[in-house]
PDB file of C-alpha atoms in Angstrom:
ATOM      1  CA  MET A   1     -31.591 -13.904  56.950  1.00 70.00           C
ATOM      2  CA  HIS A   2     -27.915 -15.384  56.840  1.00 84.00           C
ATOM      3  CA  GLU A   3     -28.643 -17.088  54.114  1.00 86.00           C
ATOM      4  CA  THR A   4     -29.964 -14.345  52.061  1.00 87.00           C
ATOM      5  CA  ILE A   5     -27.304 -12.521  51.962  1.00 88.00           C
ATOM      6  CA  ILE A   6     -25.320 -14.961  50.394  1.00 89.00           C
ATOM      7  CA  ALA A   7     -28.574 -15.971  48.414  1.00 87.00           C
ATOM      8  CA  GLY A   8     -28.245 -12.335  47.067  1.00 87.00           C
ATOM      9  CA  SER A   9     -24.274 -12.224  47.248  1.00 89.00           C
ATOM     10  CA  ILE A  10     -24.626 -15.723  44.374  1.00 90.00           C
ATOM     11  CA  THR A  11     -26.977 -14.205  42.618  1.00 91.00           C
ATOM     12  CA  LEU A  12     -24.936 -10.486  41.990  1.00 90.00           C
ATOM     13  CA  LEU A  13     -21.893 -12.588  41.652  1.00 90.00           C
ATOM     14  CA  GLY A  14     -23.876 -14.393  38.521  1.00 91.00           C
ATOM     15  CA  VAL A  15     -24.996 -11.126  36.923  1.00 91.00           C
ATOM     16  CA  VAL A  16     -21.558  -9.877  37.458  1.00 92.00           C
ATOM     17  CA  ILE A  17     -19.969 -13.137  35.732  1.00 93.00           C
ATOM     18  CA  ALA A  18     -22.799 -13.073  32.801  1.00 92.00           C
ATOM     19  CA  ALA A  19     -22.544  -9.427  32.456  1.00 93.00           C
ATOM     20  CA  ALA A  20     -18.686 -10.114  31.738  1.00 93.00           C
ATOM     21  CA  PHE A  21     -18.737 -13.373  29.674  1.00 92.00           C
ATOM     22  CA  GLN A  22     -20.936 -11.079  27.817  1.00 94.00           C
ATOM     23  CA  MET A  23     -19.353  -7.790  26.934  1.00 93.00           C
ATOM     24  CA  ALA A  24     -16.218 -10.285  26.158  1.00 93.00           C
ATOM     25  CA  ALA A  25     -18.249 -12.111  23.409  1.00 93.00           C
ATOM     26  CA  THR A  26     -19.894  -8.284  22.240  1.00 92.00           C
ATOM     27  CA  ARG A  27     -16.279  -7.100  21.971  1.00 93.00           C
ATOM     28  CA  ARG A  28     -14.939 -10.535  19.822  1.00 93.00           C
ATOM     29  CA  ALA A  29     -18.007  -9.603  17.437  1.00 92.00           C
ATOM     30  CA  VAL A  30     -17.388  -6.328  16.901  1.00 92.00           C
ATOM     31  CA  ARG A  31     -13.276  -7.400  16.431  1.00 92.00           C
ATOM     32  CA  ALA A  32     -14.136  -9.475  14.169  1.00 91.00           C
ATOM     33  CA  SER A  33     -16.624  -7.588  11.849  1.00 91.00           C
ATOM     34  CA  GLY A  34     -14.429  -4.754  12.196  1.00 91.00           C
ATOM     35  CA  GLU A  35     -11.286  -7.201  10.723  1.00 92.00           C
ATOM     36  CA  ARG A  36     -13.886  -8.261   7.906  1.00 92.00           C
ATOM     37  CA  LEU A  37     -15.034  -4.377   6.734  1.00 91.00           C
ATOM     38  CA  HIS A  38     -10.713  -3.726   6.981  1.00 91.00           C
ATOM     39  CA  GLN A  39     -10.342  -6.879   4.394  1.00 91.00           C
ATOM     40  CA  GLN A  40     -13.396  -6.134   2.204  1.00 91.00           C
ATOM     41  CA  LEU A  41     -11.734  -2.559   2.011  1.00 91.00           C
ATOM     42  CA  ARG A  42      -8.692  -3.971   1.572  1.00 91.00           C
ATOM     43  CA  SER A  43      -9.602  -6.349  -1.196  1.00 89.00           C
ATOM     44  CA  GLU A  44     -11.665  -3.441  -2.882  1.00 91.00           C
ATOM     45  CA  PHE A  45      -8.964  -1.361  -3.297  1.00 91.00           C
ATOM     46  CA  LEU A  46      -6.677  -3.348  -5.001  1.00 87.00           C
ATOM     47  CA  ARG A  47      -8.987  -4.622  -7.080  1.00 88.00           C
ATOM     48  CA  GLU A  48      -9.520  -1.409  -8.260  1.00 90.00           C
ATOM     49  CA  GLN A  49      -5.852  -0.708  -8.444  1.00 89.00           C
ATOM     50  CA  TYR A  50      -5.705  -3.647 -10.120  1.00 87.00           C
ATOM     51  CA  THR A  51      -7.692  -2.679 -13.024  1.00 88.00           C
ATOM     52  CA  ASP A  52      -6.235   1.310 -13.550  1.00 91.00           C
ATOM     53  CA  TRP A  53      -3.218  -0.833 -14.066  1.00 89.00           C
ATOM     54  CA  GLN A  54      -4.426  -3.107 -16.429  1.00 90.00           C
ATOM     55  CA  THR A  55      -6.097   0.337 -18.215  1.00 91.00           C
ATOM     56  CA  GLN A  56      -2.611   2.119 -17.849  1.00 93.00           C
ATOM     57  CA  LEU A  57      -0.310  -0.984 -19.290  1.00 92.00           C
ATOM     58  CA  ARG A  58      -2.791  -1.028 -21.829  1.00 93.00           C
ATOM     59  CA  LEU A  59      -3.198   2.451 -23.259  1.00 93.00           C
ATOM     60  CA  CYS A  60       0.729   2.760 -22.633  1.00 92.00           C
ATOM     61  CA  MET A  61       1.543  -0.454 -24.722  1.00 92.00           C
ATOM     62  CA  THR A  62      -1.514   1.257 -27.676  1.00 92.00           C
ATOM     63  CA  ASP A  63       1.155   4.662 -27.002  1.00 92.00           C
ATOM     64  CA  LEU A  64       3.828   3.139 -27.835  1.00 92.00           C
ATOM     65  CA  ILE A  65       2.933   1.027 -30.649  1.00 91.00           C
ATOM     66  CA  GLN A  66       1.373   3.342 -32.591  1.00 91.00           C
ATOM     67  CA  LEU A  67       4.404   5.355 -31.867  1.00 90.00           C
ATOM     68  CA  THR A  68       6.994   3.103 -32.969  1.00 87.00           C
ATOM     69  CA  ASP A  69       4.996   1.676 -35.690  1.00 86.00           C
ATOM     70  CA  PRO A  70       7.394   2.176 -39.202  1.00 83.00           C
ATOM     71  CA  ASP A  71       4.743   3.782 -41.311  1.00 84.00           C
ATOM     72  CA  CYS A  72       4.228   6.924 -38.463  1.00 83.00           C
ATOM     73  CA  PRO A  73       7.387   9.214 -38.767  1.00 84.00           C
ATOM     74  CA  PRO A  74       9.214   9.603 -35.756  1.00 80.00           C
ATOM     75  CA  ASN A  75       8.194  11.667 -32.543  1.00 83.00           C
ATOM     76  CA  ASP A  76      11.376  11.081 -29.861  1.00 85.00           C
ATOM     77  CA  ARG A  77       9.702  12.355 -27.319  1.00 90.00           C
ATOM     78  CA  ALA A  78       5.902  11.102 -27.342  1.00 90.00           C
ATOM     79  CA  THR A  79       8.211   7.418 -28.006  1.00 89.00           C
ATOM     80  CA  THR A  80      10.238   8.314 -24.620  1.00 90.00           C
ATOM     81  CA  LYS A  81       7.557   8.702 -22.777  1.00 93.00           C
ATOM     82  CA  ALA A  82       5.627   6.032 -23.152  1.00 92.00           C
ATOM     83  CA  VAL A  83       8.788   3.667 -23.086  1.00 92.00           C
ATOM     84  CA  LEU A  84       9.162   5.143 -19.896  1.00 92.00           C
ATOM     85  CA  LYS A  85       5.862   5.004 -18.547  1.00 94.00           C
ATOM     86  CA  ALA A  86       5.705   1.063 -20.183  1.00 93.00           C
ATOM     87  CA  GLN A  87       9.037   0.629 -17.734  1.00 91.00           C
ATOM     88  CA  LEU A  88       7.425   2.684 -14.119  1.00 91.00           C
ATOM     89  CA  LEU A  89       4.710  -0.352 -15.200  1.00 91.00           C
ATOM     90  CA  LEU A  90       6.674  -3.609 -15.528  1.00 91.00           C
ATOM     91  CA  ASP A  91       7.804  -4.625 -13.179  1.00 88.00           C
ATOM     92  CA  PRO A  92      11.474  -6.947 -14.189  1.00 87.00           C
ATOM     93  CA  GLY A  93      11.278  -8.743 -11.271  1.00 87.00           C
ATOM     94  CA  ILE A  94       8.045 -10.874 -12.704  1.00 85.00           C
ATOM     95  CA  GLY A  95       9.357 -13.261 -15.586  1.00 86.00           C
ATOM     96  CA  ASP A  96       6.060 -12.004 -18.013  1.00 87.00           C
ATOM     97  CA  HIS A  97       6.517  -8.823 -17.151  1.00 91.00           C
ATOM     98  CA  ALA A  98      10.298  -8.976 -17.684  1.00 91.00           C
ATOM     99  CA  THR A  99       9.930 -10.528 -21.197  1.00 91.00           C
ATOM    100  CA  ALA A 100       7.674  -7.431 -22.122  1.00 92.00           C
ATOM    101  CA  ASN A 101       9.963  -5.040 -20.705  1.00 91.00           C
ATOM    102  CA  ASP A 102      12.867  -5.959 -22.835  1.00 92.00           C
ATOM    103  CA  LEU A 103      10.789  -5.710 -26.250  1.00 92.00           C
ATOM    104  CA  VAL A 104       9.986  -2.435 -25.192  1.00 92.00           C
ATOM    105  CA  ASN A 105      13.468  -1.936 -24.646  1.00 90.00           C
ATOM    106  CA  GLN A 106      14.116  -3.270 -28.266  1.00 89.00           C
ATOM    107  CA  ILE A 107      11.524  -1.689 -29.357  1.00 88.00           C
ATOM    108  CA  ALA A 108      12.743   1.855 -28.206  1.00 87.00           C
ATOM    109  CA  LEU A 109      16.179   0.843 -30.194  1.00 86.00           C
ATOM    110  CA  ALA A 110      14.768  -0.425 -32.719  1.00 84.00           C
ATOM    111  CA  ARG A 111      12.775   2.773 -33.901  1.00 79.00           C
ATOM    112  CA  LYS A 112      15.834   5.040 -32.390  1.00 76.00           C
ATOM    113  CA  GLY A 113      17.924   3.345 -35.152  1.00 71.00           C
ATOM    114  CA  GLU A 114      20.946   2.279 -32.502  1.00 63.00           C
ATOM    115  CA  SER A 115      19.145  -1.914 -33.374  1.00 60.00           C
ATOM    116  CA  ARG A 116      21.562  -2.031 -36.792  1.00 63.00           C
ATOM    117  CA  GLY A 117      20.119  -3.982 -39.196  1.00 62.00           C
ATOM    118  CA  LEU A 118      16.491  -4.862 -38.091  1.00 71.00           C
ATOM    119  CA  ASP A 119      14.406  -3.291 -40.769  1.00 78.00           C
ATOM    120  CA  GLU A 120      10.264  -2.846 -40.564  1.00 81.00           C
ATOM    121  CA  VAL A 121       9.436  -6.379 -40.906  1.00 85.00           C
ATOM    122  CA  ASP A 122      11.652  -7.403 -38.110  1.00 85.00           C
ATOM    123  CA  LEU A 123      10.156  -3.979 -35.703  1.00 85.00           C
ATOM    124  CA  LEU A 124       6.453  -5.581 -36.569  1.00 88.00           C
ATOM    125  CA  ARG A 125       7.327  -9.150 -35.235  1.00 90.00           C
ATOM    126  CA  MET A 126       8.842  -7.480 -32.623  1.00 89.00           C
ATOM    127  CA  HIS A 127       5.465  -4.881 -32.210  1.00 90.00           C
ATOM    128  CA  ASP A 128       3.690  -8.890 -32.269  1.00 91.00           C
ATOM    129  CA  ALA A 129       5.692 -10.367 -29.485  1.00 91.00           C
ATOM    130  CA  LEU A 130       5.543  -7.266 -27.428  1.00 91.00           C
ATOM    131  CA  VAL A 131       1.285  -7.760 -27.614  1.00 92.00           C
ATOM    132  CA  GLN A 132       1.745 -11.062 -27.087  1.00 91.00           C
ATOM    133  CA  ALA A 133       3.343 -10.810 -24.211  1.00 91.00           C
ATOM    134  CA  VAL A 134       1.801  -8.294 -22.949  1.00 91.00           C
ATOM    135  CA  ARG A 135      -1.508 -10.101 -23.258  1.00 91.00           C
ATOM    136  CA  LYS A 136      -0.012 -13.208 -21.289  1.00 90.00           C
ATOM    137  CA  ILE A 137       0.370 -10.747 -18.571  1.00 89.00           C
ATOM    138  CA  LEU A 138      -2.718  -9.115 -18.898  1.00 87.00           C
ATOM    139  CA  PHE A 139      -4.982 -12.430 -18.902  1.00 85.00           C
ATOM    140  CA  SER A 140      -3.080 -15.509 -17.854  1.00 70.00           C
ATOM    141  CA  PRO A 141      -4.676 -17.297 -15.561  1.00 58.00           C
ATOM    142  CA  SER A 142      -1.820 -16.654 -13.033  1.00 56.00           C
ATOM    143  CA  ASN A 143      -1.680 -13.453 -13.312  1.00 54.00           C
ATOM    144  CA  LEU A 144      -5.211 -13.083 -12.088  1.00 45.00           C
ATOM    145  CA  GLU A 145      -5.136 -15.809  -9.937  1.00 45.00           C
ATOM    146  CA  LYS A 146      -2.604 -13.577  -7.941  1.00 50.00           C
ATOM    147  CA  SER A 147      -4.253 -10.686  -8.544  1.00 43.00           C
ATOM    148  CA  PRO A 148      -7.106  -9.340  -6.957  1.00 37.00           C
ATOM    149  CA  ALA A 149      -8.804  -8.454 -10.182  1.00 40.00           C
ATOM    150  CA  PRO A 150     -11.475 -11.436 -10.803  1.00 38.00           C
ATOM    151  CA  ALA A 151     -10.624 -13.139 -13.891  1.00 38.00           C
ATOM    152  CA  THR A 152     -14.235 -12.716 -16.052  1.00 37.00           C
ATOM    153  CA  SER A 153     -14.224  -8.902 -15.288  1.00 39.00           C
ATOM    154  CA  HIS A 154     -13.335  -7.350 -18.563  1.00 38.00           C
ATOM    155  CA  ALA A 155     -14.829  -3.691 -17.988  1.00 38.00           C
ATOM    156  CA  TRP A 156     -12.334  -2.205 -20.023  1.00 36.00           C
ATOM    157  CA  ALA A 157     -13.698  -4.014 -23.416  1.00 38.00           C
ATOM    158  CA  ASN A 158     -16.696  -1.584 -23.665  1.00 39.00           C
ATOM    159  CA  ALA A 159     -14.697   1.405 -21.779  1.00 40.00           C
ATOM    160  CA  THR A 160     -13.445   4.731 -24.197  1.00 42.00           C
ATOM    161  CA  PRO A 161      -9.456   5.486 -23.676  1.00 41.00           C
ATOM    162  CA  PRO A 162      -9.371   9.052 -21.579  1.00 42.00           C
ATOM    163  CA  GLY A 163      -7.564  11.045 -23.794  1.00 46.00           C
ATOM    164  CA  PRO A 164      -7.115  10.451 -28.096  1.00 45.00           C
ATOM    165  CA  PRO A 165      -3.959   8.134 -28.332  1.00 45.00           C
ATOM    166  CA  PRO A 166      -0.761  10.050 -30.146  1.00 48.00           C
ATOM    167  CA  ALA A 167      -1.372  11.594 -33.933  1.00 50.00           C
ATOM    168  CA  CYS A 168      -0.352   9.414 -36.055  1.00 50.00           C
ATOM    169  CA  VAL A 169       0.505  11.969 -39.696  1.00 42.00           C
TER     170      VAL A 169
END
């Protein structure tokens, strides 16, 4: 009888140890699954945020170039709004962004008449330089690798802007 109690106790101890290991393994699997889900949701959020930023930057630069075109009459309020939006979208701490931000400021000053000695050709050259700088920001492999957005994603190509661009009359 004494041997039966010992055998039963050993069996019970084995069941308790097996249950503890099973509980630990299940807990680890659930935690890892939760972390993977959290990482996936974070990546999707960052990708969506980056795509929205790209769209906003593209539309802002388009508006700014249109508003500062030499053939369009000056619209100081809309130009100031576009310049401020561009400055908020660009990070002057990043090299390519700093270049584009500097060009935005130069274009705004030239359009306002603060930069003496600049003619329409100079303004159009600054427009071209701004377009090249923004393209470099949006499409350079180094910027795409840092962002969560895939390098082959160009959903904006067929997208329609959310509203009409500023009028050039």
